[in-house]
Amino acid sequence: MSVLYLVRHGQASFGTEDYDRLSPRGKDQSQSLGAFLMRAGTTPTSITSGDMKRQRQTAQGLIEATDWDTKLGIDPGWDEFNASAVIGAYPTDDPSAKSDSRAFQRLLEKASTRWASGDHDADYLETFTAFTDRVDAALDRAVDGLGSGQSAVVVSSSGVIAWAAARLLDGGFEQWLALNRVTVNSGVTKIVSGASGKTMVTFNDHGHLPSSWITYR
């Protein structure tokens, strides 16, 4: 049996000009998780992230907090979907979404519903189907690359991890939307693989975080 740990990146910089970078709290979250995994005796065969800055910075935080000597690999298949493009294609806008995380979430879910409908695919560089196919392929690559008894850590984002979980639960868009809504920064989703295939055994575990460090954006 092999184990894949899917890690959501630490808190990014919502409300600033460059969202795609860790906040000071995000750096704390990544290092807290690294220390937790090391105490648990986790020694991954590989550690991979998507090619987004917040994902790479989180992976580096994990490595800095451990004694792992594994080099970070980059797989753009784990990149988050382009939320700005999905929202930008939505017919109406909410100016408060730029600074209010709840307003942003409401707008994102409305825009994502339009994106996933398949009725407006010409409006998007990456359709919802293309996104889910990309995540499916990344998940298969990560798991298929592990031998028996090996483990790997992958750092990605909420939408990607939520889809991987929804797939393993035989869910669809509504399941994805619900999971994406509650994914915690630096939360860990554990997937085991063996003779019976891939099985998700935990989702969004964030027991390594003090309650005051729990964030969603």
XYZ file of C-alpha atoms in Angstrom:
217
model
C 0.000 0.000 0.000
C 1.203 3.529 -0.802
C 0.151 6.861 0.670
C -0.373 10.250 -0.975
C -0.729 13.348 1.185
C -2.485 16.194 -0.631
C -1.733 19.490 1.101
C -3.536 22.744 0.488
C -1.181 25.728 0.349
C -0.922 28.052 3.340
C -2.899 31.266 3.593
C -2.270 33.453 0.560
C -2.480 37.249 0.334
C -6.182 37.844 -0.323
C -7.096 41.498 -0.820
C -3.616 42.524 -2.001
C -2.241 43.143 -5.486
C -0.463 39.775 -5.444
C -2.717 37.057 -4.079
C -0.325 34.347 -5.221
C 2.119 34.533 -2.307
C 1.972 33.316 1.257
C 1.002 35.683 4.032
C 3.034 35.542 7.266
C 0.301 33.279 8.660
C 0.573 31.072 5.585
C 4.276 30.585 6.246
C 3.508 29.657 9.854
C 0.917 27.124 8.692
C 3.303 25.438 6.273
C 6.060 25.108 8.857
C 3.611 23.875 11.498
C 2.514 21.123 9.137
C 6.098 20.214 8.320
C 6.942 19.870 12.022
C 3.805 17.774 12.543
C 4.638 15.401 9.684
C 8.202 14.991 10.914
C 7.007 14.147 14.439
C 4.662 11.588 12.913
C 7.612 9.924 11.197
C 6.479 10.771 7.661
C 9.391 10.553 5.222
C 8.059 11.000 1.694
C 9.711 9.472 -1.335
C 8.862 12.657 -3.213
C 7.448 16.108 -2.612
C 5.761 17.917 -5.471
C 3.849 21.137 -5.892
C 1.991 22.907 -8.623
C 3.797 25.778 -10.331
C 2.008 28.575 -8.467
C 4.041 30.714 -6.077
C 1.867 30.015 -3.026
C 2.103 26.284 -3.672
C 5.886 26.328 -4.102
C 6.356 28.509 -1.012
C 4.246 26.128 1.062
C 6.283 23.144 -0.103
C 9.497 24.956 0.755
C 8.088 25.738 4.211
C 7.408 22.044 4.747
C 10.927 21.129 3.709
C 12.489 23.815 5.928
C 10.613 22.484 8.964
C 11.742 18.877 8.432
C 14.924 16.917 7.894
C 13.744 15.735 4.482
C 16.453 15.779 1.839
C 14.018 15.249 -1.022
C 14.172 17.893 -3.745
C 10.972 19.691 -4.671
C 9.430 18.645 -7.984
C 7.045 20.833 -9.961
C 3.982 19.505 -11.786
C 1.688 22.187 -13.302
C -1.073 19.594 -13.354
C -1.607 20.531 -9.707
C -2.122 24.242 -10.462
C -5.379 25.779 -9.272
C -8.049 26.718 -11.814
C -8.013 30.374 -12.846
C -10.608 31.825 -10.461
C -10.104 35.338 -11.834
C -10.948 34.150 -15.339
C -13.978 32.190 -14.116
C -15.279 35.223 -12.246
C -14.373 37.553 -15.114
C -16.610 35.568 -17.478
C -19.585 35.847 -15.128
C -22.176 38.372 -16.399
C -22.410 40.380 -13.158
C -19.808 41.562 -10.678
C -19.676 42.379 -6.969
C -17.043 45.027 -6.139
C -17.031 43.978 -2.485
C -15.657 40.565 -3.527
C -12.214 42.118 -3.943
C -11.813 42.676 -0.214
C -14.572 40.657 1.502
C -13.829 36.929 1.522
C -17.482 35.936 2.028
C -18.618 38.074 -0.890
C -15.800 36.586 -2.960
C -16.913 33.056 -2.092
C -20.531 33.773 -3.075
C -19.453 35.241 -6.398
C -16.990 32.420 -7.055
C -19.655 29.765 -6.500
C -22.098 31.481 -8.856
C -19.389 31.887 -11.481
C -18.225 28.289 -11.004
C -21.754 26.994 -11.570
C -21.811 28.802 -14.922
C -18.321 27.496 -15.752
C -19.250 23.894 -14.971
C -22.547 23.952 -16.856
C -20.819 23.377 -20.195
C -23.136 25.914 -21.827
C -20.508 28.654 -22.082
C -17.289 26.752 -22.770
C -16.214 29.216 -25.455
C -15.834 31.843 -22.711
C -13.020 29.965 -20.939
C -9.446 29.082 -21.844
C -9.797 26.035 -19.576
C -13.244 24.508 -19.382
C -14.433 22.774 -16.239
C -14.102 19.418 -17.993
C -10.538 20.231 -19.030
C -9.758 21.219 -15.431
C -11.121 17.990 -13.955
C -9.354 15.912 -16.615
C -6.090 17.680 -15.735
C -6.526 16.976 -12.024
C -7.479 13.348 -12.690
C -4.284 12.910 -14.706
C -2.123 14.557 -12.021
C -3.638 12.330 -9.335
C -3.057 9.206 -11.411
C 0.568 10.220 -12.099
C 1.269 10.837 -8.419
C -0.236 7.568 -7.221
C 1.022 5.392 -10.071
C 4.566 6.654 -9.441
C 4.625 5.197 -5.926
C 5.796 1.751 -5.028
C 4.405 -0.374 -2.224
C 5.150 1.185 1.153
C 6.168 4.530 -0.331
C 4.576 7.901 0.367
C 4.489 11.259 -1.383
C 3.482 14.801 -0.497
C 1.785 17.021 -3.062
C 1.055 20.707 -2.406
C -1.847 22.108 -4.387
C -4.955 24.258 -3.911
C -8.515 23.921 -2.686
C -10.243 23.482 -6.036
C -7.815 20.798 -7.141
C -7.920 18.876 -3.871
C -11.701 19.167 -3.683
C -11.992 17.631 -7.148
C -9.611 14.776 -6.297
C -11.757 14.070 -3.229
C -15.032 14.354 -5.143
C -13.729 11.908 -7.751
C -12.798 9.357 -5.094
C -16.256 9.765 -3.537
C -17.892 9.265 -6.949
C -19.304 12.780 -6.634
C -19.755 15.509 -9.209
C -19.904 19.271 -9.354
C -22.116 19.757 -6.281
C -19.824 17.564 -4.195
C -16.816 19.505 -5.490
C -18.427 22.844 -4.684
C -19.222 21.761 -1.107
C -15.715 20.426 -0.466
C -14.032 23.434 -2.061
C -15.984 25.697 0.289
C -14.531 24.209 3.482
C -10.925 23.404 2.601
C -8.539 24.827 5.232
C -5.161 26.343 4.427
C -2.465 23.669 4.930
C -5.149 21.004 5.481
C -4.132 17.452 4.539
C -6.099 14.918 2.527
C -4.737 11.372 2.761
C -5.176 8.903 -0.066
C -4.037 5.293 0.111
C -3.586 3.043 -2.879
C -3.411 -0.708 -3.022
C -4.898 -3.727 -4.739
C -8.410 -2.267 -4.431
C -7.450 1.050 -6.001
C -7.357 4.562 -4.566
C -9.187 5.328 -1.316
C -9.477 8.639 0.512
C -9.124 7.955 4.224
C -9.055 11.556 5.523
C -10.083 14.887 4.050
C -8.907 18.350 5.088
C -7.228 17.265 8.336
C -5.900 20.377 10.086
C -5.176 19.076 13.580
C -1.658 20.526 13.335
C -3.067 24.068 13.532
C -3.978 26.077 16.625
C -7.597 27.197 16.319
C -6.516 30.812 15.834
C -4.478 29.802 12.771
C -7.369 28.252 10.828
C -8.047 30.178 7.612
C -9.904 29.435 4.387
C -8.626 31.974 1.880
